[in-house]
PDB file of C-alpha atoms and ligand atoms in Angstrom:
ATOM      1  CA  MET A 272     -47.184 104.376  76.520  1.00 78.00           C
ATOM      2  CA  ASN A 273     -47.010 105.384  72.863  1.00 85.00           C
ATOM      3  CA  LEU A 274     -44.528 103.055  71.228  1.00 86.00           C
ATOM      4  CA  ASP A 275     -44.837 101.605  67.783  1.00 86.00           C
ATOM      5  CA  PHE A 276     -41.781  99.919  66.269  1.00 86.00           C
ATOM      6  CA  THR A 277     -43.662  98.573  63.296  1.00 89.00           C
ATOM      7  CA  SER A 278     -43.962 102.067  61.868  1.00 86.00           C
ATOM      8  CA  ILE A 279     -40.214 102.430  61.531  1.00 88.00           C
ATOM      9  CA  LEU A 280     -39.657  98.921  60.305  1.00 91.00           C
ATOM     10  CA  PRO A 281     -39.583  99.909  56.645  1.00 92.00           C
ATOM     11  CA  SER A 282     -36.877 102.505  57.461  1.00 94.00           C
ATOM     12  CA  LEU A 283     -34.717  99.890  59.192  1.00 94.00           C
ATOM     13  CA  PRO A 284     -32.447  99.224  56.147  1.00 95.00           C
ATOM     14  CA  TYR A 285     -32.027 102.983  55.616  1.00 96.00           C
ATOM     15  CA  ILE A 286     -30.768 103.477  59.190  1.00 96.00           C
ATOM     16  CA  LEU A 287     -28.635 100.315  59.057  1.00 96.00           C
ATOM     17  CA  ARG A 288     -26.852 101.654  55.936  1.00 96.00           C
ATOM     18  CA  GLY A 289     -25.393 104.329  58.222  1.00 96.00           C
ATOM     19  CA  ILE A 290     -23.300 101.683  59.976  1.00 96.00           C
ATOM     20  CA  GLY A 291     -20.975 101.469  56.939  1.00 96.00           C
ATOM     21  CA  VAL A 292     -20.637 105.263  56.874  1.00 96.00           C
ATOM     22  CA  THR A 293     -19.890 105.514  60.617  1.00 97.00           C
ATOM     23  CA  LEU A 294     -17.437 102.549  60.443  1.00 96.00           C
ATOM     24  CA  GLN A 295     -15.557 104.036  57.483  1.00 97.00           C
ATOM     25  CA  ILE A 296     -15.138 107.355  59.185  1.00 97.00           C
ATOM     26  CA  VAL A 297     -14.030 105.830  62.479  1.00 97.00           C
ATOM     27  CA  ALA A 298     -11.615 103.382  60.766  1.00 97.00           C
ATOM     28  CA  LEU A 299      -9.928 106.019  58.519  1.00 98.00           C
ATOM     29  CA  ALA A 300      -9.816 108.617  61.325  1.00 98.00           C
ATOM     30  CA  GLY A 301      -8.444 106.021  63.691  1.00 97.00           C
ATOM     31  CA  LEU A 302      -5.729 105.124  61.238  1.00 98.00           C
ATOM     32  CA  LEU A 303      -4.856 108.712  60.547  1.00 98.00           C
ATOM     33  CA  GLY A 304      -4.862 109.462  64.317  1.00 98.00           C
ATOM     34  CA  PHE A 305      -2.709 106.470  65.064  1.00 97.00           C
ATOM     35  CA  LEU A 306       0.002 107.220  62.456  1.00 97.00           C
ATOM     36  CA  LEU A 307       0.098 110.921  63.246  1.00 98.00           C
ATOM     37  CA  GLY A 308      -0.001 110.066  66.963  1.00 97.00           C
ATOM     38  CA  ILE A 309       3.159 107.931  66.589  1.00 95.00           C
ATOM     39  CA  ILE A 310       4.954 110.732  64.818  1.00 96.00           C
ATOM     40  CA  LEU A 311       3.811 113.264  67.464  1.00 97.00           C
ATOM     41  CA  SER A 312       4.852 111.007  70.311  1.00 96.00           C
ATOM     42  CA  LEU A 313       8.325 110.599  68.805  1.00 94.00           C
ATOM     43  CA  PHE A 314       8.597 114.387  68.524  1.00 97.00           C
ATOM     44  CA  LYS A 315       7.619 114.659  72.205  1.00 96.00           C
ATOM     45  CA  ILE A 316      10.371 112.422  73.399  1.00 93.00           C
ATOM     46  CA  SER A 317      12.907 113.757  70.886  1.00 93.00           C
ATOM     47  CA  SER A 318      16.025 115.514  72.087  1.00 93.00           C
ATOM     48  CA  ILE A 319      15.316 118.291  69.500  1.00 95.00           C
ATOM     49  CA  LYS A 320      13.483 120.698  71.653  1.00 96.00           C
ATOM     50  CA  VAL A 321      11.578 122.447  68.813  1.00 97.00           C
ATOM     51  CA  LEU A 322       9.929 119.269  67.750  1.00 97.00           C
ATOM     52  CA  GLY A 323       8.743 118.675  71.311  1.00 97.00           C
ATOM     53  CA  TRP A 324       7.291 122.157  71.497  1.00 98.00           C
ATOM     54  CA  LEU A 325       5.513 121.792  68.202  1.00 98.00           C
ATOM     55  CA  ALA A 326       3.942 118.513  69.262  1.00 98.00           C
ATOM     56  CA  ASP A 327       2.939 119.873  72.651  1.00 98.00           C
ATOM     57  CA  ALA A 328       1.309 122.901  70.995  1.00 98.00           C
ATOM     58  CA  TYR A 329      -0.535 120.637  68.606  1.00 98.00           C
ATOM     59  CA  THR A 330      -1.873 118.518  71.536  1.00 98.00           C
ATOM     60  CA  SER A 331      -2.780 121.574  73.518  1.00 98.00           C
ATOM     61  CA  ILE A 332      -4.827 123.060  70.729  1.00 98.00           C
ATOM     62  CA  PHE A 333      -6.650 119.961  69.577  1.00 98.00           C
ATOM     63  CA  ARG A 334      -7.331 118.813  73.129  1.00 97.00           C
ATOM     64  CA  GLY A 335      -8.224 122.272  74.346  1.00 98.00           C
ATOM     65  CA  THR A 336     -10.980 123.052  71.909  1.00 98.00           C
ATOM     66  CA  PRO A 337     -14.264 121.113  71.228  1.00 98.00           C
ATOM     67  CA  LEU A 338     -14.164 118.540  68.603  1.00 98.00           C
ATOM     68  CA  VAL A 339     -17.459 119.796  67.068  1.00 98.00           C
ATOM     69  CA  LEU A 340     -15.786 123.205  66.627  1.00 98.00           C
ATOM     70  CA  GLN A 341     -12.772 121.667  64.825  1.00 98.00           C
ATOM     71  CA  LEU A 342     -15.154 119.784  62.566  1.00 98.00           C
ATOM     72  CA  MET A 343     -17.046 122.920  61.694  1.00 98.00           C
ATOM     73  CA  ILE A 344     -13.840 124.924  61.134  1.00 98.00           C
ATOM     74  CA  ILE A 345     -12.604 122.330  58.673  1.00 98.00           C
ATOM     75  CA  TYR A 346     -15.979 121.897  56.868  1.00 98.00           C
ATOM     76  CA  PHE A 347     -17.491 125.349  56.908  1.00 97.00           C
ATOM     77  CA  GLY A 348     -14.432 127.540  57.658  1.00 96.00           C
ATOM     78  CA  SER A 349     -11.445 126.207  55.793  1.00 96.00           C
ATOM     79  CA  PRO A 350     -12.967 126.453  52.239  1.00 96.00           C
ATOM     80  CA  GLN A 351     -13.206 130.250  52.741  1.00 95.00           C
ATOM     81  CA  ILE A 352      -9.464 130.429  53.510  1.00 94.00           C
ATOM     82  CA  PHE A 353      -8.087 127.836  50.969  1.00 94.00           C
ATOM     83  CA  GLY A 354     -10.732 128.286  48.259  1.00 93.00           C
ATOM     84  CA  TYR A 355     -11.442 124.602  47.914  1.00 92.00           C
ATOM     85  CA  GLN A 356     -14.537 122.420  48.088  1.00 93.00           C
ATOM     86  CA  ILE A 357     -14.399 119.776  50.850  1.00 95.00           C
ATOM     87  CA  GLU A 358     -16.710 116.796  51.013  1.00 96.00           C
ATOM     88  CA  PRO A 359     -18.418 116.365  54.448  1.00 96.00           C
ATOM     89  CA  TYR A 360     -17.007 112.846  54.628  1.00 96.00           C
ATOM     90  CA  VAL A 361     -13.414 113.983  54.048  1.00 97.00           C
ATOM     91  CA  ALA A 362     -13.823 116.880  56.573  1.00 98.00           C
ATOM     92  CA  ALA A 363     -15.084 114.290  59.138  1.00 98.00           C
ATOM     93  CA  VAL A 364     -12.143 111.964  58.687  1.00 98.00           C
ATOM     94  CA  LEU A 365      -9.720 114.847  58.911  1.00 98.00           C
ATOM     95  CA  ALA A 366     -11.295 116.412  61.960  1.00 98.00           C
ATOM     96  CA  PHE A 367     -11.549 113.104  63.846  1.00 98.00           C
ATOM     97  CA  GLY A 368      -8.103 111.940  62.757  1.00 98.00           C
ATOM     98  CA  LEU A 369      -6.364 115.205  63.688  1.00 98.00           C
ATOM     99  CA  ASN A 370      -8.210 115.407  67.020  1.00 98.00           C
ATOM    100  CA  SER A 371      -7.544 111.765  67.851  1.00 98.00           C
ATOM    101  CA  ALA A 372      -3.824 112.107  67.035  1.00 98.00           C
ATOM    102  CA  ALA A 373      -3.508 114.633  69.963  1.00 98.00           C
ATOM    103  CA  TYR A 374      -4.923 112.010  72.433  1.00 98.00           C
ATOM    104  CA  ILE A 375      -3.120 109.023  70.909  1.00 98.00           C
ATOM    105  CA  SER A 376       0.259 110.877  70.919  1.00 97.00           C
ATOM    106  CA  GLU A 377      -0.025 111.161  74.685  1.00 97.00           C
ATOM    107  CA  ILE A 378      -1.051 107.497  75.041  1.00 97.00           C
ATOM    108  CA  ILE A 379       1.901 106.335  72.936  1.00 96.00           C
ATOM    109  CA  ARG A 380       4.340 108.771  74.670  1.00 96.00           C
ATOM    110  CA  ALA A 381       3.354 107.236  78.089  1.00 96.00           C
ATOM    111  CA  GLY A 382       3.703 103.766  76.591  1.00 95.00           C
ATOM    112  CA  ILE A 383       7.153 104.450  75.297  1.00 93.00           C
ATOM    113  CA  LEU A 384       8.331 105.999  78.632  1.00 93.00           C
ATOM    114  CA  ALA A 385       7.002 102.962  80.471  1.00 93.00           C
ATOM    115  CA  VAL A 386       9.256 100.573  78.467  1.00 92.00           C
ATOM    116  CA  ASP A 387      12.223  99.693  80.677  1.00 91.00           C
ATOM    117  CA  LYS A 388      15.232 101.859  80.024  1.00 90.00           C
ATOM    118  CA  GLY A 389      17.410  98.767  79.867  1.00 92.00           C
ATOM    119  CA  GLN A 390      15.815  97.967  76.467  1.00 91.00           C
ATOM    120  CA  SER A 391      17.030 101.096  74.755  1.00 90.00           C
ATOM    121  CA  GLU A 392      20.374 100.883  76.593  1.00 92.00           C
ATOM    122  CA  ALA A 393      20.946  97.307  75.397  1.00 94.00           C
ATOM    123  CA  ALA A 394      19.906  98.260  71.853  1.00 92.00           C
ATOM    124  CA  MET A 395      22.263 101.214  71.792  1.00 91.00           C
ATOM    125  CA  ALA A 396      25.112  99.081  73.321  1.00 93.00           C
ATOM    126  CA  LEU A 397      24.561  96.595  70.465  1.00 93.00           C
ATOM    127  CA  GLY A 398      24.761  99.437  67.866  1.00 92.00           C
ATOM    128  CA  VAL A 399      21.078  99.185  66.749  1.00 92.00           C
ATOM    129  CA  PRO A 400      20.276 102.361  64.891  1.00 93.00           C
ATOM    130  CA  TYR A 401      17.540 104.619  66.397  1.00 90.00           C
ATOM    131  CA  ARG A 402      14.904 103.955  63.764  1.00 90.00           C
ATOM    132  CA  LYS A 403      15.280 100.199  64.083  1.00 93.00           C
ATOM    133  CA  MET A 404      15.358 100.291  67.812  1.00 92.00           C
ATOM    134  CA  MET A 405      12.090 102.320  67.923  1.00 90.00           C
ATOM    135  CA  LEU A 406      10.279 100.294  65.256  1.00 90.00           C
ATOM    136  CA  ASN A 407      11.476  96.820  66.299  1.00 92.00           C
ATOM    137  CA  ILE A 408      12.146  96.970  70.002  1.00 92.00           C
ATOM    138  CA  ILE A 409      10.460  99.884  71.808  1.00 91.00           C
ATOM    139  CA  LEU A 410       7.229 100.529  69.919  1.00 89.00           C
ATOM    140  CA  PRO A 411       6.008  96.812  69.965  1.00 89.00           C
ATOM    141  CA  GLN A 412       6.507  96.651  73.677  1.00 90.00           C
ATOM    142  CA  ALA A 413       4.848 100.063  74.211  1.00 90.00           C
ATOM    143  CA  LEU A 414       1.848  99.074  72.026  1.00 89.00           C
ATOM    144  CA  LYS A 415       1.232  95.976  74.098  1.00 89.00           C
ATOM    145  CA  ASN A 416       0.929  98.063  77.247  1.00 90.00           C
ATOM    146  CA  ILE A 417      -1.243 100.774  75.805  1.00 94.00           C
ATOM    147  CA  LEU A 418      -3.715  98.552  73.996  1.00 93.00           C
ATOM    148  CA  PRO A 419      -6.467  99.184  76.550  1.00 93.00           C
ATOM    149  CA  ALA A 420      -5.964 102.923  76.378  1.00 95.00           C
ATOM    150  CA  LEU A 421      -6.013 102.848  72.644  1.00 95.00           C
ATOM    151  CA  MET A 422      -9.188 100.783  72.625  1.00 95.00           C
ATOM    152  CA  ASN A 423     -10.695 103.462  74.908  1.00 95.00           C
ATOM    153  CA  GLU A 424      -9.781 106.062  72.285  1.00 96.00           C
ATOM    154  CA  PHE A 425     -11.363 104.068  69.478  1.00 96.00           C
ATOM    155  CA  ILE A 426     -14.539 103.657  71.508  1.00 96.00           C
ATOM    156  CA  THR A 427     -14.597 107.436  72.123  1.00 97.00           C
ATOM    157  CA  LEU A 428     -14.085 107.995  68.384  1.00 97.00           C
ATOM    158  CA  THR A 429     -16.979 105.664  67.528  1.00 97.00           C
ATOM    159  CA  LYS A 430     -19.393 107.497  69.791  1.00 97.00           C
ATOM    160  CA  GLU A 431     -18.157 110.993  69.066  1.00 97.00           C
ATOM    161  CA  SER A 432     -18.515 110.287  65.309  1.00 97.00           C
ATOM    162  CA  ALA A 433     -22.238 110.926  65.851  1.00 97.00           C
ATOM    163  CA  ILE A 434     -21.463 114.691  65.620  1.00 97.00           C
ATOM    164  CA  VAL A 435     -20.778 114.403  61.925  1.00 97.00           C
ATOM    165  CA  THR A 436     -24.500 114.787  61.701  1.00 96.00           C
ATOM    166  CA  THR A 437     -23.924 118.522  62.120  1.00 96.00           C
ATOM    167  CA  ILE A 438     -22.169 118.755  58.754  1.00 97.00           C
ATOM    168  CA  GLY A 439     -24.622 116.513  56.960  1.00 95.00           C
ATOM    169  CA  VAL A 440     -22.805 113.180  56.758  1.00 96.00           C
ATOM    170  CA  MET A 441     -25.375 110.391  56.425  1.00 96.00           C
ATOM    171  CA  ASP A 442     -24.203 108.368  59.373  1.00 96.00           C
ATOM    172  CA  ILE A 443     -26.323 106.245  61.806  1.00 97.00           C
ATOM    173  CA  MET A 444     -27.223 109.295  63.876  1.00 97.00           C
ATOM    174  CA  ARG A 445     -28.385 111.479  60.982  1.00 97.00           C
ATOM    175  CA  ARG A 446     -30.408 108.707  59.392  1.00 97.00           C
ATOM    176  CA  ALA A 447     -32.163 107.904  62.673  1.00 97.00           C
ATOM    177  CA  TYR A 448     -32.984 111.592  63.189  1.00 97.00           C
ATOM    178  CA  GLN A 449     -34.278 111.915  59.622  1.00 96.00           C
ATOM    179  CA  VAL A 450     -36.507 108.877  60.007  1.00 96.00           C
ATOM    180  CA  GLY A 451     -37.830 110.424  63.266  1.00 95.00           C
ATOM    181  CA  ALA A 452     -38.601 113.738  61.510  1.00 95.00           C
ATOM    182  CA  ASP A 453     -40.181 111.924  58.593  1.00 94.00           C
ATOM    183  CA  LYS A 454     -42.502 109.734  60.702  1.00 91.00           C
ATOM    184  CA  PHE A 455     -43.039 112.197  63.536  1.00 92.00           C
ATOM    185  CA  ARG A 456     -41.713 109.492  65.882  1.00 92.00           C
ATOM    186  CA  PHE A 457     -38.299 110.072  67.292  1.00 95.00           C
ATOM    187  CA  PHE A 458     -38.138 107.679  70.168  1.00 95.00           C
ATOM    188  CA  GLU A 459     -38.003 104.449  68.214  1.00 95.00           C
ATOM    189  CA  PRO A 460     -35.406 105.357  65.570  1.00 96.00           C
ATOM    190  CA  LEU A 461     -33.185 107.038  68.160  1.00 96.00           C
ATOM    191  CA  LEU A 462     -33.441 104.045  70.432  1.00 96.00           C
ATOM    192  CA  LEU A 463     -32.396 101.888  67.494  1.00 95.00           C
ATOM    193  CA  ALA A 464     -29.449 104.164  66.759  1.00 97.00           C
ATOM    194  CA  GLY A 465     -28.457 103.882  70.466  1.00 97.00           C
ATOM    195  CA  LEU A 466     -28.585 100.140  70.265  1.00 97.00           C
ATOM    196  CA  ILE A 467     -26.368 100.122  67.066  1.00 97.00           C
ATOM    197  CA  TYR A 468     -23.733 102.320  68.714  1.00 98.00           C
ATOM    198  CA  TYR A 469     -23.799 100.159  71.812  1.00 98.00           C
ATOM    199  CA  LEU A 470     -23.363  96.974  69.804  1.00 97.00           C
ATOM    200  CA  MET A 471     -20.419  98.630  67.908  1.00 97.00           C
ATOM    201  CA  VAL A 472     -18.724  99.526  71.220  1.00 97.00           C
ATOM    202  CA  ILE A 473     -19.278  96.068  72.640  1.00 97.00           C
ATOM    203  CA  THR A 474     -17.727  94.542  69.493  1.00 96.00           C
ATOM    204  CA  LEU A 475     -14.770  96.864  69.802  1.00 94.00           C
ATOM    205  CA  THR A 476     -14.374  95.940  73.436  1.00 95.00           C
ATOM    206  CA  ILE A 477     -14.405  92.190  72.674  1.00 96.00           C
ATOM    207  CA  LEU A 478     -11.970  92.698  69.783  1.00 94.00           C
ATOM    208  CA  GLY A 479      -9.594  94.616  72.020  1.00 92.00           C
ATOM    209  CA  LYS A 480      -9.728  91.881  74.661  1.00 93.00           C
ATOM    210  CA  VAL A 481      -8.926  89.161  72.070  1.00 93.00           C
ATOM    211  CA  VAL A 482      -5.999  91.152  70.659  1.00 90.00           C
ATOM    212  CA  GLU A 483      -4.663  91.902  74.173  1.00 88.00           C
ATOM    213  CA  ARG A 484      -4.853  88.218  75.140  1.00 90.00           C
ATOM    214  CA  ARG A 485      -3.014  87.218  71.946  1.00 89.00           C
ATOM    215  CA  MET A 486      -0.326  89.833  72.523  1.00 84.00           C
ATOM    216  CA  ARG A 487       0.199  88.615  76.155  1.00 82.00           C
ATOM    217  CA  ARG A 488       0.552  85.043  75.060  1.00 82.00           C
ATOM    218  CA  GLY A 489       4.249  85.476  74.543  1.00 72.00           C
ATOM    219  CA  ASP A 490       4.855  86.730  78.113  1.00 72.00           C
TER     220      ASP A 490
HETATM  221  N1  LIG B  18     -16.457 115.911  73.279  1.00 56.79           N
HETATM  222  C1  LIG B  18     -15.066 115.939  73.410  1.00 56.79           C
HETATM  223  C2  LIG B  18     -14.536 117.289  72.860  1.00 56.79           C
HETATM  224  O1  LIG B  18     -15.342 117.915  72.139  1.00 56.79           O
HETATM  225  C3  LIG B  18     -14.506 114.801  72.711  1.00 56.79           C
HETATM  226  C4  LIG B  18     -13.083 114.836  72.330  1.00 56.79           C
HETATM  227  C5  LIG B  18     -12.641 113.650  71.564  1.00 56.79           C
HETATM  228  N2  LIG B  18     -11.898 112.793  72.394  1.00 56.79           N
HETATM  229  C6  LIG B  18     -10.997 111.945  71.982  1.00 56.79           C
HETATM  230  N3  LIG B  18     -10.500 111.122  72.893  1.00 56.79           N
HETATM  231  N4  LIG B  18     -10.643 111.926  70.770  1.00 56.79           N
HETATM  232  O2  LIG B  18     -13.548 117.827  73.101  1.00 56.79           O
END
């Protein structure tokens, strides 16, 4: 077996620096996806039909086409249409955030529908305005129930973020690949990248469990 981890040891800090890049993209995209996801889910349950159609069309398009294609359209394609320069990093956050919003909106919609009808009926009977009812009564309960599904989405986002390599973002994946090409040894750096992604996912899983337990404490 031809394995030599010592040869990539000097490149270890270089690969590890990719963790910050990956984390930043995932965190910002997750936030964007979550906020947009809430808005889309409210559109979907709205009595104004047009809003529902728009949100459904959005989900259909972003869920129905490959994420790597959306990423490339935003990075390589959109500058041609809008005449701007877009940083790979910004394109990555946009593509992942917009894509994730489609999935998150469905998760939140299901969570809202699962909250007992009596909750909104009671709120309305007490004269609580719609905005307040949603923000203070329905959404907090929905969020508690959908936490595992949301965690799943953030895990997917973390792993899928590796495709930013295709537009030149210096994330974990790209750095590992570069070190491989530089040293003519791919197995060791790629194995290390795999280990880093795995540890990130495990950390997210544990974090999710802790938050879930804390949220259930009041039950
Ligand atoms: N590889 C899938 C695609 O290209 C991943 C989609 C992203 N999934 C997600 N839950 N955000 O469509």
